Amino acid sequence: MEIPSAFANETFRSTYNLGFLGVTEHVLELELERKLVEKVKQFLLELGKGFAFIGNQHELEFNGKTSKVDMLFFHRQLRCLVAIDLKIGEFKPEYVGKMNYYLSLLDRLERGDGVNKPIGVADYQLLLPKDQLQKILIDEERAFQGGDKGK
């Protein structure tokens, strides 16, 4: 059974909210990955329904060379592997080549029958959840008001 590409396009978002990580400034890709793995349950909920976490730094060995995919998932309804290569900063065209390489390795080494390999690119945002943002605002307001009393 072939999955229509329209369904794949509807399944993946164009932007993901990673505010639950509590990151407020730039971090290294490995630090971003570590924080995501710590919060994998929340990350799975952010990705959407049907995702199963396979692992991080998933090794793909071919012709004596080992490559590592930052994060690897399986989507149950699409019946496909979902490889995530984390990048900090603006999208660069060479990222597509690297992802094609990973997908070719996954296709050769791990893919089952009847699975397509579309590529999607998504941004992420570092927005804090509403309750954490409210607490920060309340704390800042209290600190600001407390600072005025000493004058």
mmCIF file of N, CA, C and O in Angstrom, residues 57-141:
data_model
loop_
_atom_site.group_PDB
_atom_site.id
_atom_site.type_symbol
_atom_site.label_atom_id
_atom_site.label_comp_id
_atom_site.label_asym_id
_atom_site.label_seq_id
_atom_site.Cartn_x
_atom_site.Cartn_y
_atom_site.Cartn_z
ATOM 1 N N GLN A 57 21.455 9.688 17.692
ATOM 2 C CA GLN A 57 22.776 9.310 17.180
ATOM 3 C C GLN A 57 22.730 7.868 16.650
ATOM 4 O O GLN A 57 23.612 7.051 16.912
ATOM 5 N N HIS A 58 21.656 7.593 15.892
ATOM 6 C CA HIS A 58 21.417 6.267 15.324
ATOM 7 C C HIS A 58 22.476 5.973 14.266
ATOM 8 O O HIS A 58 22.611 6.703 13.296
ATOM 9 N N GLU A 59 23.242 4.915 14.489
ATOM 10 C CA GLU A 59 24.371 4.598 13.609
ATOM 11 C C GLU A 59 23.926 3.842 12.369
ATOM 12 O O GLU A 59 23.153 2.890 12.434
ATOM 13 N N LEU A 60 24.450 4.293 11.231
ATOM 14 C CA LEU A 60 24.232 3.654 9.943
ATOM 15 C C LEU A 60 25.607 3.304 9.386
ATOM 16 O O LEU A 60 26.397 4.190 9.089
ATOM 17 N N GLU A 61 25.895 2.020 9.279
ATOM 18 C CA GLU A 61 27.213 1.595 8.820
ATOM 19 C C GLU A 61 27.103 0.994 7.431
ATOM 20 O O GLU A 61 26.291 0.108 7.179
ATOM 21 N N PHE A 62 27.937 1.515 6.516
ATOM 22 C CA PHE A 62 27.948 1.016 5.144
ATOM 23 C C PHE A 62 29.342 1.191 4.558
ATOM 24 O O PHE A 62 29.942 2.261 4.686
ATOM 25 N N ASN A 63 29.851 0.134 3.957
ATOM 26 C CA ASN A 63 31.190 0.151 3.348
ATOM 27 C C ASN A 63 32.274 0.607 4.320
ATOM 28 O O ASN A 63 33.159 1.383 3.957
ATOM 29 N N GLY A 64 32.177 0.165 5.569
ATOM 30 C CA GLY A 64 33.190 0.494 6.561
ATOM 31 C C GLY A 64 33.115 1.903 7.114
ATOM 32 O O GLY A 64 33.948 2.305 7.906
ATOM 33 N N LYS A 65 32.112 2.669 6.691
ATOM 34 C CA LYS A 65 31.957 4.038 7.181
ATOM 35 C C LYS A 65 30.682 4.137 8.019
ATOM 36 O O LYS A 65 29.649 3.616 7.629
ATOM 37 N N THR A 66 30.786 4.808 9.160
ATOM 38 C CA THR A 66 29.638 4.977 10.043
ATOM 39 C C THR A 66 29.153 6.417 9.984
ATOM 40 O O THR A 66 29.945 7.353 10.108
ATOM 41 N N SER A 67 27.861 6.565 9.782
ATOM 42 C CA SER A 67 27.211 7.877 9.843
ATOM 43 C C SER A 67 26.180 7.819 10.948
ATOM 44 O O SER A 67 25.675 6.745 11.285
ATOM 45 N N LYS A 68 25.857 8.981 11.505
ATOM 46 C CA LYS A 68 24.893 9.028 12.604
ATOM 47 C C LYS A 68 23.787 10.018 12.286
ATOM 48 O O LYS A 68 24.053 11.175 11.963
ATOM 49 N N VAL A 69 22.550 9.546 12.403
ATOM 50 C CA VAL A 69 21.372 10.402 12.264
ATOM 51 C C VAL A 69 21.081 10.962 13.655
ATOM 52 O O VAL A 69 21.030 10.200 14.631
ATOM 53 N N ASP A 70 20.872 12.288 13.755
ATOM 54 C CA ASP A 70 20.651 12.904 15.073
ATOM 55 C C ASP A 70 19.526 12.214 15.842
ATOM 56 O O ASP A 70 19.694 11.839 16.991
ATOM 57 N N MET A 71 18.373 12.077 15.201
ATOM 58 C CA MET A 71 17.231 11.432 15.855
ATOM 59 C C MET A 71 16.479 10.618 14.801
ATOM 60 O O MET A 71 16.321 11.059 13.667
ATOM 61 N N LEU A 72 16.015 9.414 15.202
ATOM 62 C CA LEU A 72 15.294 8.557 14.282
ATOM 63 C C LEU A 72 13.981 8.124 14.927
ATOM 64 O O LEU A 72 13.954 7.710 16.082
ATOM 65 N N PHE A 73 12.909 8.250 14.151
ATOM 66 C CA PHE A 73 11.567 7.892 14.594
ATOM 67 C C PHE A 73 10.939 6.954 13.572
ATOM 68 O O PHE A 73 11.426 6.831 12.452
ATOM 69 N N PHE A 74 9.855 6.328 13.985
ATOM 70 C CA PHE A 74 9.029 5.558 13.062
ATOM 71 C C PHE A 74 7.627 6.125 13.156
ATOM 72 O O PHE A 74 7.137 6.395 14.253
ATOM 73 N N HIS A 75 6.993 6.336 12.007
ATOM 74 C CA HIS A 75 5.601 6.807 12.005
ATOM 75 C C HIS A 75 4.717 5.620 11.681
ATOM 76 O O HIS A 75 4.841 5.007 10.619
ATOM 77 N N ARG A 76 3.832 5.289 12.625
ATOM 78 C CA ARG A 76 3.045 4.059 12.507
ATOM 79 C C ARG A 76 2.058 4.087 11.352
ATOM 80 O O ARG A 76 1.917 3.105 10.640
ATOM 81 N N GLN A 77 1.331 5.194 11.150
ATOM 82 C CA GLN A 77 0.347 5.245 10.077
ATOM 83 C C GLN A 77 1.003 5.331 8.697
ATOM 84 O O GLN A 77 0.546 4.710 7.751
ATOM 85 N N LEU A 78 2.052 6.137 8.587
ATOM 86 C CA LEU A 78 2.752 6.255 7.312
ATOM 87 C C LEU A 78 3.627 5.029 7.027
ATOM 88 O O LEU A 78 4.033 4.807 5.900
ATOM 89 N N ARG A 79 3.927 4.279 8.081
ATOM 90 C CA ARG A 79 4.821 3.123 8.002
ATOM 91 C C ARG A 79 6.144 3.514 7.351
ATOM 92 O O ARG A 79 6.571 2.941 6.355
ATOM 93 N N CYS A 80 6.759 4.551 7.960
ATOM 94 C CA CYS A 80 8.041 5.008 7.431
ATOM 95 C C CYS A 80 8.947 5.468 8.560
ATOM 96 O O CYS A 80 8.491 5.827 9.640
ATOM 97 N N LEU A 81 10.232 5.430 8.274
ATOM 98 C CA LEU A 81 11.217 5.985 9.181
ATOM 99 C C LEU A 81 11.253 7.491 8.988
ATOM 100 O O LEU A 81 11.097 7.986 7.865
ATOM 101 N N VAL A 82 11.453 8.221 10.074
ATOM 102 C CA VAL A 82 11.551 9.674 10.024
ATOM 103 C C VAL A 82 12.893 10.055 10.647
ATOM 104 O O VAL A 82 13.099 9.873 11.844
ATOM 105 N N ALA A 83 13.800 10.541 9.816
ATOM 106 C CA ALA A 83 15.120 10.947 10.270
ATOM 107 C C ALA A 83 15.119 12.453 10.485
ATOM 108 O O ALA A 83 14.641 13.206 9.642
ATOM 109 N N ILE A 84 15.668 12.882 11.626
ATOM 110 C CA ILE A 84 15.781 14.303 11.927
ATOM 111 C C ILE A 84 17.257 14.642 12.082
ATOM 112 O O ILE A 84 17.969 14.026 12.866
ATOM 113 N N ASP A 85 17.685 15.607 11.273
ATOM 114 C CA ASP A 85 19.052 16.121 11.341
ATOM 115 C C ASP A 85 18.934 17.553 11.851
ATOM 116 O O ASP A 85 18.458 18.426 11.137
ATOM 117 N N LEU A 86 19.328 17.769 13.087
ATOM 118 C CA LEU A 86 19.172 19.085 13.707
ATOM 119 C C LEU A 86 20.201 20.070 13.188
ATOM 120 O O LEU A 86 21.382 19.751 13.076
ATOM 121 N N LYS A 87 19.738 21.262 12.871
ATOM 122 C CA LYS A 87 20.611 22.335 12.412
ATOM 123 C C LYS A 87 20.232 23.617 13.136
ATOM 124 O O LYS A 87 19.056 23.909 13.322
ATOM 125 N N ILE A 88 21.236 24.380 13.506
ATOM 126 C CA ILE A 88 21.033 25.680 14.138
ATOM 127 C C ILE A 88 21.256 26.734 13.062
ATOM 128 O O ILE A 88 22.242 26.698 12.345
ATOM 129 N N GLY A 89 20.343 27.676 12.954
ATOM 130 C CA GLY A 89 20.509 28.740 11.971
ATOM 131 C C GLY A 89 19.656 28.516 10.739
ATOM 132 O O GLY A 89 18.811 27.629 10.682
ATOM 133 N N GLU A 90 19.913 29.345 9.746
ATOM 134 C CA GLU A 90 19.152 29.326 8.500
ATOM 135 C C GLU A 90 19.393 28.037 7.712
ATOM 136 O O GLU A 90 20.473 27.456 7.772
ATOM 137 N N PHE A 91 18.384 27.640 6.954
ATOM 138 C CA PHE A 91 18.485 26.473 6.090
ATOM 139 C C PHE A 91 19.527 26.713 4.990
ATOM 140 O O PHE A 91 19.608 27.798 4.430
ATOM 141 N N LYS A 92 20.334 25.693 4.734
ATOM 142 C CA LYS A 92 21.332 25.756 3.662
ATOM 143 C C LYS A 92 21.059 24.611 2.682
ATOM 144 O O LYS A 92 20.742 23.496 3.113
ATOM 145 N N PRO A 93 21.177 24.854 1.386
ATOM 146 C CA PRO A 93 20.882 23.818 0.390
ATOM 147 C C PRO A 93 21.663 22.516 0.589
ATOM 148 O O PRO A 93 21.154 21.441 0.296
ATOM 149 N N GLU A 94 22.882 22.598 1.112
ATOM 150 C CA GLU A 94 23.671 21.371 1.294
ATOM 151 C C GLU A 94 23.051 20.416 2.328
ATOM 152 O O GLU A 94 23.373 19.229 2.350
ATOM 153 N N TYR A 95 22.162 20.941 3.175
ATOM 154 C CA TYR A 95 21.479 20.077 4.134
ATOM 155 C C TYR A 95 20.642 19.021 3.414
ATOM 156 O O TYR A 95 20.471 17.906 3.916
ATOM 157 N N VAL A 96 20.099 19.362 2.248
ATOM 158 C CA VAL A 96 19.292 18.413 1.477
ATOM 159 C C VAL A 96 20.151 17.234 1.034
ATOM 160 O O VAL A 96 19.736 16.070 1.127
ATOM 161 N N GLY A 97 21.374 17.511 0.589
ATOM 162 C CA GLY A 97 22.275 16.443 0.175
ATOM 163 C C GLY A 97 22.607 15.498 1.317
ATOM 164 O O GLY A 97 22.629 14.278 1.147
ATOM 165 N N LYS A 98 22.863 16.073 2.483
ATOM 166 C CA LYS A 98 23.175 15.249 3.651
ATOM 167 C C LYS A 98 21.971 14.388 4.025
ATOM 168 O O LYS A 98 22.123 13.196 4.313
ATOM 169 N N MET A 99 20.770 14.979 3.995
ATOM 170 C CA MET A 99 19.579 14.210 4.331
ATOM 171 C C MET A 99 19.324 13.118 3.286
ATOM 172 O O MET A 99 18.950 12.002 3.640
ATOM 173 N N ASN A 100 19.546 13.424 2.015
ATOM 174 C CA ASN A 100 19.408 12.397 0.975
ATOM 175 C C ASN A 100 20.349 11.229 1.233
ATOM 176 O O ASN A 100 19.994 10.069 1.020
ATOM 177 N N TYR A 101 21.555 11.538 1.670
ATOM 178 C CA TYR A 101 22.525 10.497 1.999
ATOM 179 C C TYR A 101 21.997 9.623 3.135
ATOM 180 O O TYR A 101 22.016 8.394 3.047
ATOM 181 N N TYR A 102 21.516 10.251 4.220
ATOM 182 C CA TYR A 102 20.953 9.488 5.332
ATOM 183 C C TYR A 102 19.781 8.627 4.866
ATOM 184 O O TYR A 102 19.650 7.460 5.242
ATOM 185 N N LEU A 103 18.897 9.218 4.058
ATOM 186 C CA LEU A 103 17.729 8.476 3.591
ATOM 187 C C LEU A 103 18.134 7.305 2.705
ATOM 188 O O LEU A 103 17.524 6.230 2.776
ATOM 189 N N SER A 104 19.160 7.493 1.891
ATOM 190 C CA SER A 104 19.640 6.383 1.061
ATOM 191 C C SER A 104 20.188 5.255 1.924
ATOM 192 O O SER A 104 19.947 4.076 1.653
ATOM 193 N N LEU A 105 20.938 5.615 2.971
ATOM 194 C CA LEU A 105 21.443 4.589 3.890
ATOM 195 C C LEU A 105 20.299 3.878 4.607
ATOM 196 O O LEU A 105 20.303 2.650 4.722
ATOM 197 N N LEU A 106 19.332 4.659 5.104
ATOM 198 C CA LEU A 106 18.181 4.047 5.773
ATOM 199 C C LEU A 106 17.413 3.154 4.809
ATOM 200 O O LEU A 106 16.968 2.067 5.176
ATOM 201 N N ASP A 107 17.262 3.615 3.575
ATOM 202 C CA ASP A 107 16.572 2.849 2.546
ATOM 203 C C ASP A 107 17.295 1.521 2.302
ATOM 204 O O ASP A 107 16.683 0.458 2.238
ATOM 205 N N ARG A 108 18.600 1.586 2.190
ATOM 206 C CA ARG A 108 19.407 0.397 1.898
ATOM 207 C C ARG A 108 19.483 -0.556 3.097
ATOM 208 O O ARG A 108 19.430 -1.769 2.941
ATOM 209 N N LEU A 109 19.615 0.011 4.306
ATOM 210 C CA LEU A 109 19.902 -0.810 5.486
ATOM 211 C C LEU A 109 18.683 -1.190 6.320
ATOM 212 O O LEU A 109 18.689 -2.229 6.977
ATOM 213 N N GLU A 110 17.642 -0.356 6.334
ATOM 214 C CA GLU A 110 16.591 -0.567 7.325
ATOM 215 C C GLU A 110 15.156 -0.479 6.830
ATOM 216 O O GLU A 110 14.242 -0.860 7.537
ATOM 217 N N ARG A 111 14.931 0.053 5.649
ATOM 218 C CA ARG A 111 13.572 0.289 5.175
ATOM 219 C C ARG A 111 12.866 -1.014 4.823
ATOM 220 O O ARG A 111 13.436 -1.910 4.231
ATOM 221 N N GLY A 112 11.574 -1.068 5.142
ATOM 222 C CA GLY A 112 10.742 -2.191 4.740
ATOM 223 C C GLY A 112 10.125 -1.916 3.385
ATOM 224 O O GLY A 112 10.279 -0.843 2.805
ATOM 225 N N ASP A 113 9.388 -2.894 2.868
ATOM 226 C CA ASP A 113 8.719 -2.738 1.581
ATOM 227 C C ASP A 113 7.589 -1.722 1.675
ATOM 228 O O ASP A 113 6.952 -1.570 2.715
ATOM 229 N N GLY A 114 7.325 -1.047 0.569
ATOM 230 C CA GLY A 114 6.181 -0.149 0.474
ATOM 231 C C GLY A 114 6.317 1.173 1.203
ATOM 232 O O GLY A 114 5.326 1.802 1.532
ATOM 233 N N VAL A 115 7.535 1.587 1.472
ATOM 234 C CA VAL A 115 7.742 2.843 2.201
ATOM 235 C C VAL A 115 8.428 3.849 1.283
ATOM 236 O O VAL A 115 9.462 3.562 0.701
ATOM 237 N N ASN A 116 7.851 5.034 1.170
ATOM 238 C CA ASN A 116 8.442 6.109 0.377
ATOM 239 C C ASN A 116 9.450 6.870 1.219
ATOM 240 O O ASN A 116 9.535 6.680 2.426
ATOM 241 N N LYS A 117 10.191 7.774 0.578
ATOM 242 C CA LYS A 117 11.173 8.559 1.333
ATOM 243 C C LYS A 117 11.110 10.041 0.965
ATOM 244 O O LYS A 117 12.075 10.595 0.456
ATOM 245 N N PRO A 118 9.968 10.691 1.229
ATOM 246 C CA PRO A 118 9.922 12.134 0.981
ATOM 247 C C PRO A 118 10.792 12.872 1.996
ATOM 248 O O PRO A 118 11.045 12.383 3.077
ATOM 249 N N ILE A 119 11.244 14.065 1.606
ATOM 250 C CA ILE A 119 12.025 14.911 2.512
ATOM 251 C C ILE A 119 11.193 16.129 2.861
ATOM 252 O O ILE A 119 10.574 16.728 1.988
ATOM 253 N N GLY A 120 11.166 16.491 4.124
ATOM 254 C CA GLY A 120 10.506 17.708 4.576
ATOM 255 C C GLY A 120 11.480 18.541 5.378
ATOM 256 O O GLY A 120 12.377 18.012 6.022
ATOM 257 N N VAL A 121 11.310 19.831 5.338
ATOM 258 C CA VAL A 121 12.127 20.748 6.120
ATOM 259 C C VAL A 121 11.191 21.521 7.024
ATOM 260 O O VAL A 121 10.138 21.987 6.586
ATOM 261 N N ALA A 122 11.543 21.637 8.299
ATOM 262 C CA ALA A 122 10.703 22.376 9.244
ATOM 263 C C ALA A 122 11.578 23.269 10.102
ATOM 264 O O ALA A 122 12.723 22.949 10.389
ATOM 265 N N ASP A 123 11.020 24.402 10.494
ATOM 266 C CA ASP A 123 11.658 25.289 11.461
ATOM 267 C C ASP A 123 11.212 24.864 12.847
ATOM 268 O O ASP A 123 10.257 24.116 13.008
ATOM 269 N N TYR A 124 11.894 25.375 13.836
ATOM 270 C CA TYR A 124 11.406 25.213 15.201
ATOM 271 C C TYR A 124 11.455 26.559 15.888
ATOM 272 O O TYR A 124 12.196 27.444 15.512
ATOM 273 N N GLN A 125 10.598 26.694 16.886
ATOM 274 C CA GLN A 125 10.542 27.917 17.677
ATOM 275 C C GLN A 125 10.824 27.564 19.118
ATOM 276 O O GLN A 125 10.457 26.486 19.575
ATOM 277 N N LEU A 126 11.443 28.457 19.828
ATOM 278 C CA LEU A 126 11.728 28.232 21.245
ATOM 279 C C LEU A 126 10.781 29.079 22.083
ATOM 280 O O LEU A 126 11.169 30.064 22.697
ATOM 281 N N LEU A 127 9.521 28.697 22.061
ATOM 282 C CA LEU A 127 8.499 29.398 22.830
ATOM 283 C C LEU A 127 8.261 28.658 24.134
ATOM 284 O O LEU A 127 8.151 27.438 24.155
ATOM 285 N N LEU A 128 8.165 29.414 25.214
ATOM 286 C CA LEU A 128 7.888 28.795 26.501
ATOM 287 C C LEU A 128 6.407 28.453 26.613
ATOM 288 O O LEU A 128 5.557 29.183 26.103
ATOM 289 N N PRO A 129 6.086 27.349 27.316
ATOM 290 C CA PRO A 129 4.682 27.060 27.581
ATOM 291 C C PRO A 129 4.051 28.200 28.385
ATOM 292 O O PRO A 129 4.735 28.899 29.134
ATOM 293 N N LYS A 130 2.746 28.383 28.237
ATOM 294 C CA LYS A 130 2.024 29.507 28.825
ATOM 295 C C LYS A 130 2.265 29.629 30.335
ATOM 296 O O LYS A 130 2.522 30.725 30.838
ATOM 297 N N ASP A 131 2.194 28.526 31.084
ATOM 298 C CA ASP A 131 2.356 28.606 32.543
ATOM 299 C C ASP A 131 3.760 29.063 32.934
ATOM 300 O O ASP A 131 3.933 29.858 33.854
ATOM 301 N N GLN A 132 4.787 28.605 32.224
ATOM 302 C CA GLN A 132 6.154 29.038 32.517
ATOM 303 C C GLN A 132 6.353 30.510 32.161
ATOM 304 O O GLN A 132 7.008 31.248 32.893
ATOM 305 N N LEU A 133 5.780 30.927 31.033
ATOM 306 C CA LEU A 133 5.885 32.319 30.615
ATOM 307 C C LEU A 133 5.193 33.234 31.626
ATOM 308 O O LEU A 133 5.724 34.278 32.000
ATOM 309 N N GLN A 134 4.006 32.835 32.120
ATOM 310 C CA GLN A 134 3.294 33.632 33.123
ATOM 311 C C GLN A 134 4.122 33.767 34.393
ATOM 312 O O GLN A 134 4.201 34.848 34.976
ATOM 313 N N LYS A 135 4.756 32.678 34.841
ATOM 314 C CA LYS A 135 5.574 32.724 36.053
ATOM 315 C C LYS A 135 6.745 33.696 35.870
ATOM 316 O O LYS A 135 7.038 34.491 36.754
ATOM 317 N N ILE A 136 7.397 33.630 34.714
ATOM 318 C CA ILE A 136 8.516 34.539 34.450
ATOM 319 C C ILE A 136 8.054 35.987 34.479
ATOM 320 O O ILE A 136 8.692 36.854 35.080
ATOM 321 N N LEU A 137 6.909 36.263 33.837
ATOM 322 C CA LEU A 137 6.382 37.634 33.821
ATOM 323 C C LEU A 137 6.020 38.124 35.218
ATOM 324 O O LEU A 137 6.327 39.262 35.575
ATOM 325 N N ILE A 138 5.395 37.269 36.007
ATOM 326 C CA ILE A 138 5.027 37.641 37.381
ATOM 327 C C ILE A 138 6.285 37.904 38.213
ATOM 328 O O ILE A 138 6.374 38.892 38.938
ATOM 329 N N ASP A 139 7.292 37.022 38.089
ATOM 330 C CA ASP A 139 8.548 37.203 38.829
ATOM 331 C C ASP A 139 9.245 38.496 38.420
ATOM 332 O O ASP A 139 9.765 39.232 39.270
ATOM 333 N N GLU A 140 9.264 38.776 37.116
ATOM 334 C CA GLU A 140 9.892 40.010 36.623
ATOM 335 C C GLU A 140 9.152 41.239 37.130
ATOM 336 O O GLU A 140 9.762 42.232 37.517
ATOM 337 N N GLU A 141 7.827 41.173 37.133
ATOM 338 C CA GLU A 141 7.031 42.312 37.610
ATOM 339 C C GLU A 141 7.285 42.551 39.094
ATOM 340 O O GLU A 141 7.468 43.692 39.528
#
